[in-house]
XYZ file of C-alpha atoms in Angstrom:
559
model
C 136.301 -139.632 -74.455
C 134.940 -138.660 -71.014
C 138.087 -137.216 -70.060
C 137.637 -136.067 -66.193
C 141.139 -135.326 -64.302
C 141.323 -138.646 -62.362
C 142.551 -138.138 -58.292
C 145.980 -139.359 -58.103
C 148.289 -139.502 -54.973
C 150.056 -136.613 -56.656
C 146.850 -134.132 -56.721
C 145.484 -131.301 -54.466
C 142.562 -130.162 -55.614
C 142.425 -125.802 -54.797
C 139.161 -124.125 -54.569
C 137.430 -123.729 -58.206
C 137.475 -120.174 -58.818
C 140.836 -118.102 -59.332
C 139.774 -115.311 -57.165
C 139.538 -117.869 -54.501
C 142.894 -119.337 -55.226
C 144.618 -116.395 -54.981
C 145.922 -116.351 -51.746
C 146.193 -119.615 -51.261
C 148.948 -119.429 -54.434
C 150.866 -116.668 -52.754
C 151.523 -118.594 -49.805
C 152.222 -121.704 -51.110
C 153.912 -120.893 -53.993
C 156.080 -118.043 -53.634
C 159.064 -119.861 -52.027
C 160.778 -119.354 -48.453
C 160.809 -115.837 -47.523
C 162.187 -113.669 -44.761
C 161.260 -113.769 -41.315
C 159.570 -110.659 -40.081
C 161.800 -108.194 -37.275
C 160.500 -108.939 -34.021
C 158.661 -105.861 -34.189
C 156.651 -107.120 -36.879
C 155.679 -110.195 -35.026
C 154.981 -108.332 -31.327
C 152.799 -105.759 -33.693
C 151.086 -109.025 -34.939
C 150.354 -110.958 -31.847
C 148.017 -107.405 -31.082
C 146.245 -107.875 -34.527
C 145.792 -111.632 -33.943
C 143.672 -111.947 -30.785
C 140.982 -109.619 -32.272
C 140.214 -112.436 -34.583
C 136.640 -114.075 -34.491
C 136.540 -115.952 -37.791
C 137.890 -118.902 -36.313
C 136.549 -121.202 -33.592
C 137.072 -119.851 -30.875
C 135.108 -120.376 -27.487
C 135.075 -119.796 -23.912
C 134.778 -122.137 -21.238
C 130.868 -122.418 -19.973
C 129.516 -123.250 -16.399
C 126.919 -124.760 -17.798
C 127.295 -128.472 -19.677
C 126.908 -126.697 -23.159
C 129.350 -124.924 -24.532
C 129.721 -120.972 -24.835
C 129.430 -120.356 -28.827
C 129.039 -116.392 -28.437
C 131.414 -114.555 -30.060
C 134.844 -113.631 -28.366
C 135.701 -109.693 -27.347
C 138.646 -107.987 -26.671
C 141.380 -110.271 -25.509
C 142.764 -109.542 -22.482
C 146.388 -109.198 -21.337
C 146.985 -112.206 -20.035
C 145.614 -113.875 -23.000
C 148.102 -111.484 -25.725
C 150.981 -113.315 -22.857
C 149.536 -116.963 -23.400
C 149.636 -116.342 -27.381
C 152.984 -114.985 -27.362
C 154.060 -117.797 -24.827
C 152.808 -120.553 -26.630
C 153.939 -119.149 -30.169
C 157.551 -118.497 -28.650
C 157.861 -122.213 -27.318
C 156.790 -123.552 -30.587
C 159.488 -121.463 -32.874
C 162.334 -122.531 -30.981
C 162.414 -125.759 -33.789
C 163.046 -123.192 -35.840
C 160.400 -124.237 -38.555
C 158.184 -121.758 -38.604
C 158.122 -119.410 -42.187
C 156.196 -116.810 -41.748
C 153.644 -117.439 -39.274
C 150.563 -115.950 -38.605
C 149.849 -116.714 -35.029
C 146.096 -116.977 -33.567
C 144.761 -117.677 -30.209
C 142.032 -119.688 -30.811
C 140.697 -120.320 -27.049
C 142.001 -120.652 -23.576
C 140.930 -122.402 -20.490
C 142.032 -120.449 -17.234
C 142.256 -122.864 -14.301
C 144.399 -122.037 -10.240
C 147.803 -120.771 -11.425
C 147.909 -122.039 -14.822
C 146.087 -121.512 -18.381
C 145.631 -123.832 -21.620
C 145.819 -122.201 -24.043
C 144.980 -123.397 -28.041
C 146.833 -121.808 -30.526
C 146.729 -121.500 -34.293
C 149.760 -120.840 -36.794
C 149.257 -120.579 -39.870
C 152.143 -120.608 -42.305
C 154.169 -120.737 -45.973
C 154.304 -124.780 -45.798
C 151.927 -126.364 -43.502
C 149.592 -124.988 -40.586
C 149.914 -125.900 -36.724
C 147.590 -126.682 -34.528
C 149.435 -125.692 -30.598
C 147.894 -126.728 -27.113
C 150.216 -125.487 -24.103
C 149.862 -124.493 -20.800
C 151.022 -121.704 -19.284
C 152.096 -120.375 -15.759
C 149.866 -117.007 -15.190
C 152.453 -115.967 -12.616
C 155.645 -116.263 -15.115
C 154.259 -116.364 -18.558
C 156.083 -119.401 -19.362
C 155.005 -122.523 -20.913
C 155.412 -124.766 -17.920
C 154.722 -128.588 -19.355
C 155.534 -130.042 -22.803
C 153.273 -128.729 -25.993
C 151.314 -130.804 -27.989
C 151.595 -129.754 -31.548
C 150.235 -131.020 -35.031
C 151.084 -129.959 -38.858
C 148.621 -130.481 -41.249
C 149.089 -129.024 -45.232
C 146.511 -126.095 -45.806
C 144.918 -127.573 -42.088
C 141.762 -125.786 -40.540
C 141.007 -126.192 -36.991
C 138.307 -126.336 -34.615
C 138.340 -126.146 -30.891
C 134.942 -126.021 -28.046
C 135.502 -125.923 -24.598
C 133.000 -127.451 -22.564
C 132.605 -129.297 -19.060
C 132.230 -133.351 -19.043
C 129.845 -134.569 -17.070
C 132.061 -135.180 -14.259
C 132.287 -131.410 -14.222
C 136.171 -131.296 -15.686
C 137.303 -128.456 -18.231
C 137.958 -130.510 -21.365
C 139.147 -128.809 -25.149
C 137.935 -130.569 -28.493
C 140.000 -129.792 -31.606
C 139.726 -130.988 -34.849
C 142.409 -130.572 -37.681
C 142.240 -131.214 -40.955
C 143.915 -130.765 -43.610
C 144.502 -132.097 -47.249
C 147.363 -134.303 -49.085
C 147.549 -135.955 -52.519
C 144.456 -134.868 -52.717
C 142.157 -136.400 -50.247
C 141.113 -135.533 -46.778
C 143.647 -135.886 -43.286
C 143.335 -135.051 -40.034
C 143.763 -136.065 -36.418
C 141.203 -134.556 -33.499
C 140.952 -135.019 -29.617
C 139.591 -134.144 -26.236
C 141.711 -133.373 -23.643
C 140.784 -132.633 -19.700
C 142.861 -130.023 -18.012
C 143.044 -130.052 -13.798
C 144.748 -126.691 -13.492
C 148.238 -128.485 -13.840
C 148.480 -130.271 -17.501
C 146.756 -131.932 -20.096
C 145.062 -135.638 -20.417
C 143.840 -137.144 -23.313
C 140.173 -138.275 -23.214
C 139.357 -139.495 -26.571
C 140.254 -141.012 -28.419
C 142.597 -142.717 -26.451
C 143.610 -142.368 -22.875
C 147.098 -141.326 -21.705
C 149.677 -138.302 -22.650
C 149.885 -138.686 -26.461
C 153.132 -136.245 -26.649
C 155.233 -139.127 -25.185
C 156.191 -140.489 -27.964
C 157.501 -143.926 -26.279
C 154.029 -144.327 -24.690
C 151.157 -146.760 -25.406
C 149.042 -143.242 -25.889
C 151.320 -142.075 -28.374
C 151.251 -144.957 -31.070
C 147.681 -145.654 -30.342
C 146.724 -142.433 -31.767
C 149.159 -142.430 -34.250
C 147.870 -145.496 -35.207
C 143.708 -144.120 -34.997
C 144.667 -141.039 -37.328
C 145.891 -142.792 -40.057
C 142.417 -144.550 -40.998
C 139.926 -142.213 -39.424
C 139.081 -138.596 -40.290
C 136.885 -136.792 -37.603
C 134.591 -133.452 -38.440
C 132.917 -131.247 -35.626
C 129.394 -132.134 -35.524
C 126.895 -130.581 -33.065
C 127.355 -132.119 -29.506
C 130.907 -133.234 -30.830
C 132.616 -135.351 -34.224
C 131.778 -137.605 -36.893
C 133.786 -139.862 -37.517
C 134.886 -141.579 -41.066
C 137.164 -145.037 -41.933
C 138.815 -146.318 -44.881
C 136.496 -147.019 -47.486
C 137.517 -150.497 -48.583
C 136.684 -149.951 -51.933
C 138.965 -146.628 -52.714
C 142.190 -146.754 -54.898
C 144.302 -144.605 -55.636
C 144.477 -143.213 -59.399
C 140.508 -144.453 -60.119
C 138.026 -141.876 -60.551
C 135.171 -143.920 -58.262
C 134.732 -143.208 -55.515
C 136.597 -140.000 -55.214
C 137.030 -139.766 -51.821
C 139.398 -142.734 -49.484
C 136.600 -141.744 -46.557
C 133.305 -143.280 -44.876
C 130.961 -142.716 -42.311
C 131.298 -144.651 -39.376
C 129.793 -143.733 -36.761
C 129.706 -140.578 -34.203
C 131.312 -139.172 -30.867
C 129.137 -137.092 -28.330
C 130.900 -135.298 -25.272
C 128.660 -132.498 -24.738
C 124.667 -131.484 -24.980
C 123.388 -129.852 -28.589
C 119.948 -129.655 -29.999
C 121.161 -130.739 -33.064
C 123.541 -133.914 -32.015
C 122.043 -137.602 -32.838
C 121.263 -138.042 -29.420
C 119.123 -135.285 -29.067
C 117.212 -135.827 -32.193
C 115.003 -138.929 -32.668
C 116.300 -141.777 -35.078
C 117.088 -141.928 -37.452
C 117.236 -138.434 -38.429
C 120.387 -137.158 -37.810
C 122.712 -140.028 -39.756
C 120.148 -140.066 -42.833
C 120.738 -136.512 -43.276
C 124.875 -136.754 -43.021
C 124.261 -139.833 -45.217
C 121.801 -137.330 -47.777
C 124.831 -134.628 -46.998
C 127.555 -136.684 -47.965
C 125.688 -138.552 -51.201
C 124.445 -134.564 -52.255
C 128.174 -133.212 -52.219
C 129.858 -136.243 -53.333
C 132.704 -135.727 -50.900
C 132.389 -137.702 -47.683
C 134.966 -136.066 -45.067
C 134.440 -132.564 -46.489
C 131.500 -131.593 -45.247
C 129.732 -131.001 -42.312
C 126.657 -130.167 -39.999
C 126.391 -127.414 -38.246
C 122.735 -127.453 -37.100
C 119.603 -129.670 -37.877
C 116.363 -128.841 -36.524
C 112.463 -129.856 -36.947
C 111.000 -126.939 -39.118
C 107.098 -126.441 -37.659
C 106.105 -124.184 -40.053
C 106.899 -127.418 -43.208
C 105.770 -130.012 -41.189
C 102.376 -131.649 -42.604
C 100.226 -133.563 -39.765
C 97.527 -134.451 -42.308
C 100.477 -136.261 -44.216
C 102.532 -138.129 -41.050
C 105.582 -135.652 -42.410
C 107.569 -133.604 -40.614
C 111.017 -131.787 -42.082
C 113.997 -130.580 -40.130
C 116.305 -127.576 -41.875
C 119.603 -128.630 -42.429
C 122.732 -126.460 -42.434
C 126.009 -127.570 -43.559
C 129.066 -126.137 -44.517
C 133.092 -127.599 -45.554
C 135.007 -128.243 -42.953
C 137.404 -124.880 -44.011
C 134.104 -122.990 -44.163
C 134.277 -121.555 -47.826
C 131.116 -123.245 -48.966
C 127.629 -123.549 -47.969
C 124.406 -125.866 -48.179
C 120.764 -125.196 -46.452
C 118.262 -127.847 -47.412
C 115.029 -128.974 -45.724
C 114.500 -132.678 -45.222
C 111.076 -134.315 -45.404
C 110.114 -137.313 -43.216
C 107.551 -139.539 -42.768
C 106.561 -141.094 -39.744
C 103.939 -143.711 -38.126
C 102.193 -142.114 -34.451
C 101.477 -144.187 -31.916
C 100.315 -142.348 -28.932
C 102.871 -139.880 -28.484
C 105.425 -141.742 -30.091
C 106.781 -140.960 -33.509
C 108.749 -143.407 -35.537
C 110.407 -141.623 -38.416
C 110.990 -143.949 -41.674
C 114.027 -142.876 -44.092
C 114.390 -139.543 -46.043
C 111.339 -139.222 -48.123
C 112.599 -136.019 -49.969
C 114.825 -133.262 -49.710
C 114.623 -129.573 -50.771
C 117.701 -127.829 -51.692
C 118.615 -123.544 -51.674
C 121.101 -122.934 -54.339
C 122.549 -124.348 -57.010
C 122.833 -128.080 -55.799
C 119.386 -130.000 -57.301
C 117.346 -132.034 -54.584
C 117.483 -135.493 -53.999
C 115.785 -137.766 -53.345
C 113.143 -136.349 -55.597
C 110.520 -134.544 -53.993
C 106.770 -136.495 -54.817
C 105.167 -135.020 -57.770
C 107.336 -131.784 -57.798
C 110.596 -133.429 -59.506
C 111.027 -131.387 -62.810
C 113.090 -133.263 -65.508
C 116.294 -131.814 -65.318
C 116.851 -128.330 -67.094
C 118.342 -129.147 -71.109
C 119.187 -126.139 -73.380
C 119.122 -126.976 -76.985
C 122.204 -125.097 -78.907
C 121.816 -123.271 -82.119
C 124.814 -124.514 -83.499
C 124.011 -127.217 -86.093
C 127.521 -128.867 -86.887
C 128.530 -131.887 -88.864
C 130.949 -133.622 -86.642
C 130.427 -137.416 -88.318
C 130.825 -136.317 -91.762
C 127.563 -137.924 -93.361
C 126.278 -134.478 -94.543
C 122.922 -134.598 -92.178
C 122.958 -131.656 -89.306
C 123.317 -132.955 -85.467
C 121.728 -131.293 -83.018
C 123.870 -129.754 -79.513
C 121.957 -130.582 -76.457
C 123.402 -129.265 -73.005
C 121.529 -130.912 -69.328
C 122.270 -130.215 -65.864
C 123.226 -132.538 -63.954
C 123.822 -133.186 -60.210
C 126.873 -130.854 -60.321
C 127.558 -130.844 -63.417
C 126.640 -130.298 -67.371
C 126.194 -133.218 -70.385
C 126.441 -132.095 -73.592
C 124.832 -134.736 -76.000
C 124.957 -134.873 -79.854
C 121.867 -136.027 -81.576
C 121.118 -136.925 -85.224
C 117.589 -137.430 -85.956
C 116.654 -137.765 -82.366
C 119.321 -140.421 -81.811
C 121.970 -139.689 -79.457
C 125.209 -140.300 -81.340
C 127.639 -138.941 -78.467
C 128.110 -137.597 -74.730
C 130.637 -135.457 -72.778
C 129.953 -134.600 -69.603
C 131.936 -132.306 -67.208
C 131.376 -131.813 -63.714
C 131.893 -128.629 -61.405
C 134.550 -129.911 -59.082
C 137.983 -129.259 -59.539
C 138.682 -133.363 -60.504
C 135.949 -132.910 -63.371
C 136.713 -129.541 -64.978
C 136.305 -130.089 -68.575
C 136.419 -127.417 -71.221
C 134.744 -128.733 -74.669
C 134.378 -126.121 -77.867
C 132.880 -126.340 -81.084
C 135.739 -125.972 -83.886
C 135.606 -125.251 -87.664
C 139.025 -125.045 -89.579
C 138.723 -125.275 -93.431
C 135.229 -125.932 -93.083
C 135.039 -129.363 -91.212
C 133.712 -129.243 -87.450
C 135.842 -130.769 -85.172
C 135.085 -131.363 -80.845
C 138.290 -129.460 -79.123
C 138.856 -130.349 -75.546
C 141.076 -128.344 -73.445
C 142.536 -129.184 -70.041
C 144.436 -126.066 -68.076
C 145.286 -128.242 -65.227
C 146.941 -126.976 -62.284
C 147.163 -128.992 -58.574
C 150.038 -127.154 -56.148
C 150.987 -125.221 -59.027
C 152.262 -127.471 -61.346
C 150.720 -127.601 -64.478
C 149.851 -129.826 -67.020
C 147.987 -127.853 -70.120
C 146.418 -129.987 -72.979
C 143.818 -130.352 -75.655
C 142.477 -132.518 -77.856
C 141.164 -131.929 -81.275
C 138.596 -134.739 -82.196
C 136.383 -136.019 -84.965
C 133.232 -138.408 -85.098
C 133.897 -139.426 -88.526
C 133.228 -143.304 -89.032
C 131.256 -143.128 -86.036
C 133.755 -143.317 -82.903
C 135.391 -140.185 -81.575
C 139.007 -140.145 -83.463
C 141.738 -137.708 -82.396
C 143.330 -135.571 -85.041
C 145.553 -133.317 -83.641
C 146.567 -132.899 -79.906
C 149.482 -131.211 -77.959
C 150.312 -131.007 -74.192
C 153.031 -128.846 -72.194
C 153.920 -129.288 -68.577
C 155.575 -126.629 -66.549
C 155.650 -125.495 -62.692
C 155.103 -122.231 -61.367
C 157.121 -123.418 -58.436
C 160.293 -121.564 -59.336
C 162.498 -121.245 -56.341
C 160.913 -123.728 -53.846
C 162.122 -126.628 -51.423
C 159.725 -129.399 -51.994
C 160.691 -128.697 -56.328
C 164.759 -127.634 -56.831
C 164.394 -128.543 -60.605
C 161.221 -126.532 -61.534
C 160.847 -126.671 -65.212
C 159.550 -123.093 -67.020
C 160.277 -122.163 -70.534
C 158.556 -119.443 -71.555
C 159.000 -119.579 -75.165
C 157.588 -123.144 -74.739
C 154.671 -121.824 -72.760
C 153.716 -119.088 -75.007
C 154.020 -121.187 -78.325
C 151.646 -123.744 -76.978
C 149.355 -120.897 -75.707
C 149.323 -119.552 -79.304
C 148.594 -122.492 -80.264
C 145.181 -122.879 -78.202
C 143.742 -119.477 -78.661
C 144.314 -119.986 -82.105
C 142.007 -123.010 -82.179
C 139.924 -121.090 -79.460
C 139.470 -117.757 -81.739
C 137.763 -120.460 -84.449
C 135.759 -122.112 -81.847
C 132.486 -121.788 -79.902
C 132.276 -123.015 -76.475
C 129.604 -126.223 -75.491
C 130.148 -127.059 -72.675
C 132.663 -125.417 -69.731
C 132.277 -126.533 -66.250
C 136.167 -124.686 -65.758
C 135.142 -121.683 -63.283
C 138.961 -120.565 -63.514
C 139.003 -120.947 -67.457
C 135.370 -119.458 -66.970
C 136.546 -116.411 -65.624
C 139.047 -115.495 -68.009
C 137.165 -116.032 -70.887
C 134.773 -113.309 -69.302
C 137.466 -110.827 -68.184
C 138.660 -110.786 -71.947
C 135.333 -110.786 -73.708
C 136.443 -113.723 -76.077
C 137.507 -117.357 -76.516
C 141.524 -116.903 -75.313
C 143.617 -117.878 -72.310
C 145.264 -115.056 -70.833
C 146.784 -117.364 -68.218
C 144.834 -116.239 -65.378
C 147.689 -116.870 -62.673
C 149.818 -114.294 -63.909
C 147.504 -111.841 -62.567
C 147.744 -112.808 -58.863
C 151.423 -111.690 -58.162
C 151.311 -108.155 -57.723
C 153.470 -106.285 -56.292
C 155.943 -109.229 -56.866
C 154.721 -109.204 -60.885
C 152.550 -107.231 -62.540
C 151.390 -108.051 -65.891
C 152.102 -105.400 -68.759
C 149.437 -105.219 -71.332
C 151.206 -103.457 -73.826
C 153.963 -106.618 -73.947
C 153.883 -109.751 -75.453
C 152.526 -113.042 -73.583
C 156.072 -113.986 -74.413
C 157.233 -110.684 -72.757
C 155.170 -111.196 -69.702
C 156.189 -114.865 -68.966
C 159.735 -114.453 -68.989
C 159.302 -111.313 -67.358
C 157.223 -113.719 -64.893
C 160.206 -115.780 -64.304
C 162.367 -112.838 -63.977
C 160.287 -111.603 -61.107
C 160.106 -114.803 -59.160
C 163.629 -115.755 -59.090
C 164.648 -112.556 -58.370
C 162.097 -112.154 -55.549
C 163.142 -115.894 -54.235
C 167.458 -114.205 -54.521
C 166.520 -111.842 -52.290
C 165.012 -113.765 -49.446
């Protein structure tokens, strides 16, 4: 019973640890809340142009773009943000925004400017220009929403010496990959898209308009050095199968300005084998991408005809990364090099290396258990076996030697599985539990199974679905009954307190387990609220969720 959380077009995966979630949950999840006094927001715009985390680049003389790192804004910059952030509120859908200037382009009287909001339902991506003279947004704005959506912007000069802006902006939704991206050319009056189509794309009756419309909903584009890769539809994606996980494909790439690192500065084929290595390594095509790839001197090997080129590569919101180096062989002829395909690849951290590396592969790390349990009934001891794998654990089950049965669970959020050794009354049961949470609603469940007569056989299961989404737009029936919640949570840690755990590839589950010292779910999202909720450790679970519930829709009567 391989039981992995199939992708569904009603799941968002969030980040794998709950640490990492936590803000995320706060935002999305605590339900429409005041808008800040003007005060607030004025006090804001100051805070926001001092920050560097995002893209954010000036304009450069030169054909390659300026990457260095962004000082103090100046005043006519704090004017463009608050210009372009004031033209964009007056639909009236903005939350509570967090405005950021992400770059500018200062041209005669006027200055584009690209600005970043983000906010409680969706993020915006803003390009406007203004009048310098005025401070006032002078020609329409081009605007785009994207759910949890990280941008990307580089300024550069085209080779026919015009200012042009690259964005990217992606974001997620039923759980895959979206996005739209651009270059447009500004000539000190307005805006002109480039790429990829030609035209004004904010008329919405023009040619430009549905064209791109049209582009964005089958391609996904990710900066790349020198400018974006770009994915289709993979033909063979559906939605609700586990294989493949992702809807996206490489297609091919778009360069608009010089970078050491682009595939037209490096020599084919290297560049696409290593997004092709990149995207086969992670698993998840669209969500990563490369940042640099260079020829490493020092791990090149003459005497061999191999050279290898570092890789660095991070997701496109910039939470994770990946170095590897990349081994090549190649065939000289004169001074001419023509590289084959990856021979090899050498991986830091905790992703394993693949292709193999030639007589350096080691056979893939396996822990034997010391539990010897009974699980088929027939009186002889199995034996627990647990193997990494290529993000992920397998736990096999082995009598005499033979391999009777497998789990395996895999460290993405889609394959978090949770399996336990259980003894009640002295028989050994498999229990399998599922805390499964996308956007906050939940859907908790386990599974208590045998091996008896040779094929796994549920005895005893239970499930409970509930959303923590108690006063919010997109869900006006939530459904949250504590006393339901706690009995079934009772009713875990009870099987949990006789239990020892196999196999847990659950970093949220992970974590609790850890904080407590012992098999039991706490319900680690009840810890994330404060100063909204706070849990009391002398109450009840009980106490605490209805408490919980208390808290929320009071704090969502109040705004």
């Amino acid at each position: 019973m391989n039981n992995k959380i199939p992708r569904t077009p009603f799941s968002t995966a969030l980040s794998g640890a709950a640490k990492e979630t936590e803000i995320r949950l706060k935002n999305i999840f605590s339900g429409p809340k005041k808008r800040p006094p003007i005060l607030f927001l004025v006090l804001m715009f100051s805070v926001c142009i001092f920050c560097g985390n995002l893209v954010s680049c000036q304009v450069s003389t030169a054909e390659e773009p300026d990457r260095s790192a962004p000082g103090r804004l100046s005043e006519e910059s704090s004017s463009l943000l608050e210009a372009l952030f004031r033209s964009a509120e007056q639909d009236g859908t903005f939350q509570m925004p967090n405005p950021v200037l992400l770059d500018s382009i200062e041209e005669d009287s006027r200055i584009l400017g690209a600005l970043f909001v983000e906010d409680h339902l969706e993020n915006s991506l803003i390009l406007g220009v203004m009048d310098k003279e005025n401070s006032i947004v002078s020609r329409p704005m081009f605007r785009c929403n994207q759910h949890i959506g990280i941008p990307n912007v580089v300024t550069f000069r085209n080779s026919d010496g015009e200012n042009c802006l690259l964005y990217t902006f992606n974001g997620q939704m039923n759980g895959q990959y979206r996005g739209e991206a651009g270059v447009v050319c500004f000539d000190g009056q307005d805006i002109v898209w480039k790429w990829p189509v030609e035209g004004d794309v904010r008329d919405t009756d023009s040619a430009a308009y549905r064209d791109y419309q049209d582009y964005w909903s089958s391609h996904l584009a990710l900066l790349a050095p020198g400018g974006v890769d770009v994915y289709g539809l993979n033909p063979a994606f559906q939605w609700g199968q586990d294989e493949p996980a992702s809807r996206w494909l490489l297609d091919h790439d778009e360069n608009f300005y010089p970078d050491q690192s682009s595939s037209v500065e490096l020599p084919m084929p290297i560049y696409f084998q290593s997004l092709r290595w990149l995207n086969d390594q992670t698993g998840d095509p669209g969500g990563w991408r490369i940042l640099s790839l260079h020829r490493n001197e020092e791990r090149c090997d003459p005497d061999r005809q191999m050279d290898c080129f570092s890789l660095l590569a991070h997701t496109d919101n910039g939470q994770n990364e990946l170095t590897a180096e990349l081994f090549f062989s190649y065939e000289q002829e004169g001074d001419q090099r023509s590289y084959d395909t990856l021979n090899y690849a050498e991986v830091a951290g905790e992703l394993c290396a693949y292709p193999p590396a030639p007589d350096t592969q080691d056979e893939p790390a396996v822990t034997v258990l010391e539990w010897t349990p009974d699980l088929n009934r027939n009186s002889i001891p199995e034996e627990l076996r647990l193997t990494e794998l290529d993000g992920g654990l397998r736990l096999d089950i082995l009598e005499n030697g033979t391999v009777i049965h497998s789990e395996e669970g895999y460290f993405a959020h889609a394959g978090y599985t949770s399996i336990f050794l259980c003894t009640l009354e002295g028989k050994d049961y498999l229990l399998f539990y599922f805390p499964t949470m996308y956007h906050g609603e939940c859907n908790y469940s386990y599974q208590l199974v045998s091996l008896e007569k040779g094929a796994p056989t549920t005895v005893r299961e239970n499930s409970i679905a509930f959303t923590i989404h108690l006063d919010h737009p997109l869900f006006p029936d939530p459904h949250f009954d504590p006393e339901e919640i706690a009995a079934f949570m009772d009713e875990i840690n009870d099987l949990l307190a006789r239990s020892v755990q196999l196999l847990n590839t659950d970093a949220d589950l992970a974590g609790t387990f850890q904080e407590a010292g012992r098999l039991v779910d706490t319900l680690w999202w009840l810890d994330i609220w404060d100063p909204v909720f706070t849990r009391d450790p002398g109450k009840s679970l009980l106490e605490n969720l209805t408490d919980f519930q208390d808290a929320m829709l009071g704090q969502a009567g109040t705004g």
